[in-house]
Short mmCIF file of C-alpha atoms in Angstrom, two decimals:
data_model
loop_
_atom_site.label_atom_id
_atom_site.label_comp_id
_atom_site.label_asym_id
_atom_site.label_seq_id
_atom_site.Cartn_x
_atom_site.Cartn_y
_atom_site.Cartn_z
CA MET A 175 -10.41 -27.47 -11.80
CA SER A 176 -10.21 -29.51 -8.45
CA ALA A 177 -7.39 -32.55 -7.84
CA THR A 178 -7.60 -35.94 -9.08
CA PRO A 179 -6.52 -38.86 -6.80
CA ASP A 180 -3.74 -38.62 -9.69
CA SER A 181 -2.58 -34.94 -9.87
CA PRO A 182 0.17 -34.82 -8.24
CA ARG A 183 -0.40 -32.25 -5.30
CA ARG A 184 2.41 -29.75 -3.91
CA GLU A 185 3.33 -29.67 0.14
CA ARG A 186 3.24 -26.42 1.61
CA VAL A 187 7.02 -26.07 2.54
CA ASN A 188 6.82 -22.32 3.56
CA PRO A 189 5.04 -20.58 6.71
CA PRO A 190 1.71 -19.39 6.79
CA PRO A 191 0.92 -15.85 5.98
CA ALA A 192 0.21 -15.15 8.96
CA GLU A 193 3.15 -16.60 11.42
CA SER A 194 6.01 -14.79 9.25
CA ALA A 195 3.78 -11.60 8.92
CA LYS A 196 3.13 -11.76 13.00
CA TRP A 197 7.66 -12.23 12.55
CA PHE A 198 7.62 -9.40 10.70
CA LEU A 199 5.52 -7.16 12.36
CA SER A 200 7.70 -8.29 16.00
CA GLN A 201 11.10 -6.63 14.41
CA PRO A 202 12.04 -4.16 15.53
CA ALA A 203 12.09 -0.28 14.28
CA ALA A 204 15.81 -0.85 13.12
CA PHE A 205 15.20 -4.09 10.82
CA HIS A 206 12.55 -2.26 9.19
CA ASP A 207 14.61 0.29 8.41
CA GLY A 208 18.01 -1.00 7.61
CA TRP A 209 15.65 -3.16 5.08
CA MET A 210 14.27 -0.06 3.44
CA ALA A 211 17.73 1.76 3.21
CA GLU A 212 18.48 -1.04 0.95
CA ALA A 213 15.60 -0.38 -1.01
CA LEU A 214 16.40 3.58 -0.63
CA ALA A 215 19.56 2.45 -2.51
CA GLU A 216 17.78 0.94 -5.37
CA ALA A 217 15.78 4.34 -5.47
CA ARG A 218 18.90 6.27 -6.62
CA LEU A 219 19.29 3.80 -8.82
CA ALA A 220 16.63 5.09 -10.48
CA ARG A 221 17.52 8.04 -9.91
CA ASP A 222 20.85 7.84 -11.67
CA ALA A 223 19.51 6.39 -14.56
CA GLY A 224 16.50 8.81 -15.18
CA GLU A 225 14.08 6.62 -13.77
CA VAL A 226 10.91 8.00 -11.03
CA PRO A 227 13.25 7.08 -7.84
CA MET A 228 11.32 3.70 -6.62
CA GLY A 229 13.41 1.18 -5.44
CA CYS A 230 12.16 -1.94 -3.34
CA VAL A 231 13.46 -5.64 -1.54
CA VAL A 232 12.20 -8.66 -1.13
CA VAL A 233 13.07 -10.43 2.35
CA ARG A 234 12.70 -13.61 2.82
CA ARG A 235 12.43 -15.40 6.72
CA LEU A 236 14.75 -18.05 7.20
CA GLY A 237 14.65 -19.17 11.00
CA GLU A 238 14.94 -15.99 13.35
CA GLU A 239 16.25 -14.55 10.63
CA ALA A 240 16.03 -12.96 7.41
CA VAL A 241 17.67 -12.68 3.99
CA ARG A 242 17.33 -10.77 0.43
CA VAL A 243 16.31 -12.82 -2.35
CA ALA A 244 15.75 -9.54 -5.04
CA ALA A 245 16.30 -5.96 -5.23
CA ALA A 246 14.69 -3.39 -8.05
CA HIS A 247 14.43 -0.36 -9.52
CA ASN A 248 11.72 1.03 -11.79
CA LEU A 249 13.27 0.39 -15.91
CA VAL A 250 9.60 1.69 -16.90
CA GLU A 251 11.46 4.40 -18.99
CA ALA A 252 14.21 1.83 -19.67
CA LEU A 253 12.34 -1.00 -21.01
CA HIS A 254 9.09 1.11 -22.08
CA ASP A 255 7.49 -1.03 -20.15
CA PRO A 256 4.65 0.35 -17.87
CA THR A 257 4.81 -2.30 -15.95
CA ALA A 258 8.20 -2.35 -15.61
CA HIS A 259 7.87 -1.04 -11.49
CA ALA A 260 10.78 -1.48 -8.84
CA GLU A 261 7.80 -4.09 -6.57
CA ALA A 262 6.85 -6.00 -10.03
CA LEU A 263 10.20 -6.58 -11.09
CA ALA A 264 11.41 -7.56 -7.27
CA ILE A 265 8.13 -10.11 -6.97
CA ARG A 266 8.81 -11.90 -9.97
CA ALA A 267 13.27 -11.83 -8.94
CA ALA A 268 11.48 -13.55 -5.87
CA SER A 269 9.94 -15.66 -7.02
CA VAL A 270 12.52 -17.17 -9.02
CA ALA A 271 15.51 -17.24 -6.48
CA VAL A 272 12.53 -19.29 -3.85
CA GLY A 273 11.59 -21.25 -6.61
CA ASP A 274 7.74 -21.26 -6.19
CA TRP A 275 5.05 -18.15 -6.87
CA ARG A 276 4.44 -18.62 -2.72
CA LEU A 277 6.51 -16.11 -1.55
CA THR A 278 4.58 -16.04 2.19
CA ASP A 279 7.67 -15.95 3.94
CA CYS A 280 8.39 -13.06 2.49
CA ALA A 281 8.17 -9.53 3.16
CA LEU A 282 8.37 -6.30 0.36
CA TYR A 283 9.85 -2.44 1.88
CA CYS A 284 8.90 -0.48 -1.50
CA THR A 285 10.03 3.43 -0.46
CA LYS A 286 5.93 4.09 -2.25
CA GLU A 287 3.17 2.36 -1.84
CA PRO A 288 2.53 -0.16 -4.19
CA CYS A 289 0.08 0.70 -7.39
CA PRO A 290 -2.49 -1.21 -7.59
CA MET A 291 -1.01 -3.27 -10.41
CA CYS A 292 2.02 -4.11 -7.74
CA GLY A 293 -0.24 -5.09 -4.95
CA GLY A 294 -2.23 -7.44 -6.34
CA ALA A 295 1.56 -8.32 -7.36
CA ALA A 296 2.53 -8.51 -3.84
CA VAL A 297 -1.64 -10.11 -3.55
CA LEU A 298 -0.67 -13.03 -5.95
CA GLY A 299 2.57 -13.75 -4.89
CA ARG A 300 1.01 -13.79 -0.58
CA LEU A 301 3.06 -12.26 0.59
CA SER A 302 3.20 -11.64 4.70
CA LEU A 303 3.99 -8.21 4.97
CA VAL A 304 4.35 -4.56 2.46
CA ALA A 305 5.90 -1.93 4.13
CA TRP A 306 6.19 1.44 2.16
CA GLY A 307 8.03 4.55 2.94
CA VAL A 308 5.73 7.46 1.94
CA SER A 309 1.97 7.43 0.90
CA ASP A 310 0.60 7.59 -2.61
CA PRO A 311 -3.23 9.07 -2.02
CA LYS A 312 -3.54 9.36 -5.74
CA ARG A 313 -3.18 5.69 -6.66
CA GLY A 314 -1.77 3.84 -3.24
CA ALA A 315 -3.26 0.58 -3.48
CA ALA A 316 -4.25 0.00 0.31
CA THR A 317 -4.21 4.26 0.87
CA VAL A 318 -6.42 4.84 -2.03
CA PHE A 319 -8.53 1.45 -3.29
CA GLY A 320 -7.81 -0.98 0.63
CA LEU A 321 -6.66 -3.85 -1.39
CA PHE A 322 -4.83 -5.63 0.89
CA GLY A 323 -7.68 -5.19 3.88
CA HIS A 324 -10.33 -6.72 0.89
CA PRO A 325 -12.74 -9.27 1.37
CA GLY A 326 -12.94 -10.39 -2.35
CA LEU A 327 -9.64 -11.67 -1.86
CA ASN A 328 -7.90 -14.68 -0.57
CA HIS A 329 -5.06 -12.90 0.86
CA HIS A 330 -4.52 -10.22 2.97
CA PRO A 331 -0.80 -9.65 3.80
CA ALA A 332 0.11 -6.99 6.95
CA THR A 333 0.81 -4.20 6.06
CA SER A 334 3.08 -0.78 7.22
CA SER A 335 3.65 2.56 5.72
CA GLY A 336 6.11 5.20 6.73
CA VAL A 337 9.28 2.58 6.87
CA GLY A 338 12.28 5.42 6.13
CA GLY A 339 9.06 7.65 4.50
CA ALA A 340 11.09 11.20 5.43
CA ALA A 341 14.03 9.91 3.32
CA ALA A 342 11.92 7.99 0.55
CA LEU A 343 10.00 11.24 0.47
CA ALA A 344 13.36 13.33 0.60
CA GLU A 345 14.67 11.20 -2.60
CA ILE A 346 10.54 11.70 -5.01
CA GLN A 347 10.48 15.88 -4.06
CA ALA A 348 13.91 15.75 -5.70
CA PHE A 349 13.88 14.12 -7.91
CA PHE A 350 10.11 15.81 -9.22
CA ARG A 351 11.87 19.61 -7.85
CA SER A 352 14.83 18.15 -10.85
CA LEU A 353 13.12 17.36 -13.19
CA ARG A 354 10.59 21.31 -13.22
CA SER A 355 14.53 22.28 -13.20
CA GLY A 356 15.48 20.86 -16.51
CA SER A 357 17.33 18.04 -15.38
CA SER A 358 16.37 14.50 -15.47
CA LYS A 359 19.29 13.55 -12.65
CA GLY A 360 18.30 14.32 -8.16
#
């Protein structure tokens, strides 16, 4: 459907994704590590609830600063919902907090590489950056499916892998080790 002269037009108030992506990527490692630490705190909340320890935060660029606008952890078991991944929940909450589904001035920090569903949500939400700690060689949106750079998509967020990777990997490995030993807590 095309816009007509009578259709209300929405002015873009967010910076273009490429501009915000460059800004996020230009930040020092400590900046990214700090946001990943918050994602790891969310992952620990998931672990303590018996969920797979995945957590994330959505960070919004405001001028030359960044603020947290949403955070979430996996709630698949608690909600009996296969779509209740940390990333999907955080992107939904960020859209509500920002008041717009276009999150062009936002970055998503995840403890593990998003799956195709969550990667698709990041693309549809126009996030500027998707950063993760541990890559997923079995079902990763970038690693396996090349989703973030797919030529058929109209938005391509910048990506950064390995952010806080050692801590994220340790958290995930401890959780699954404890499952194998008979305990659901990490």
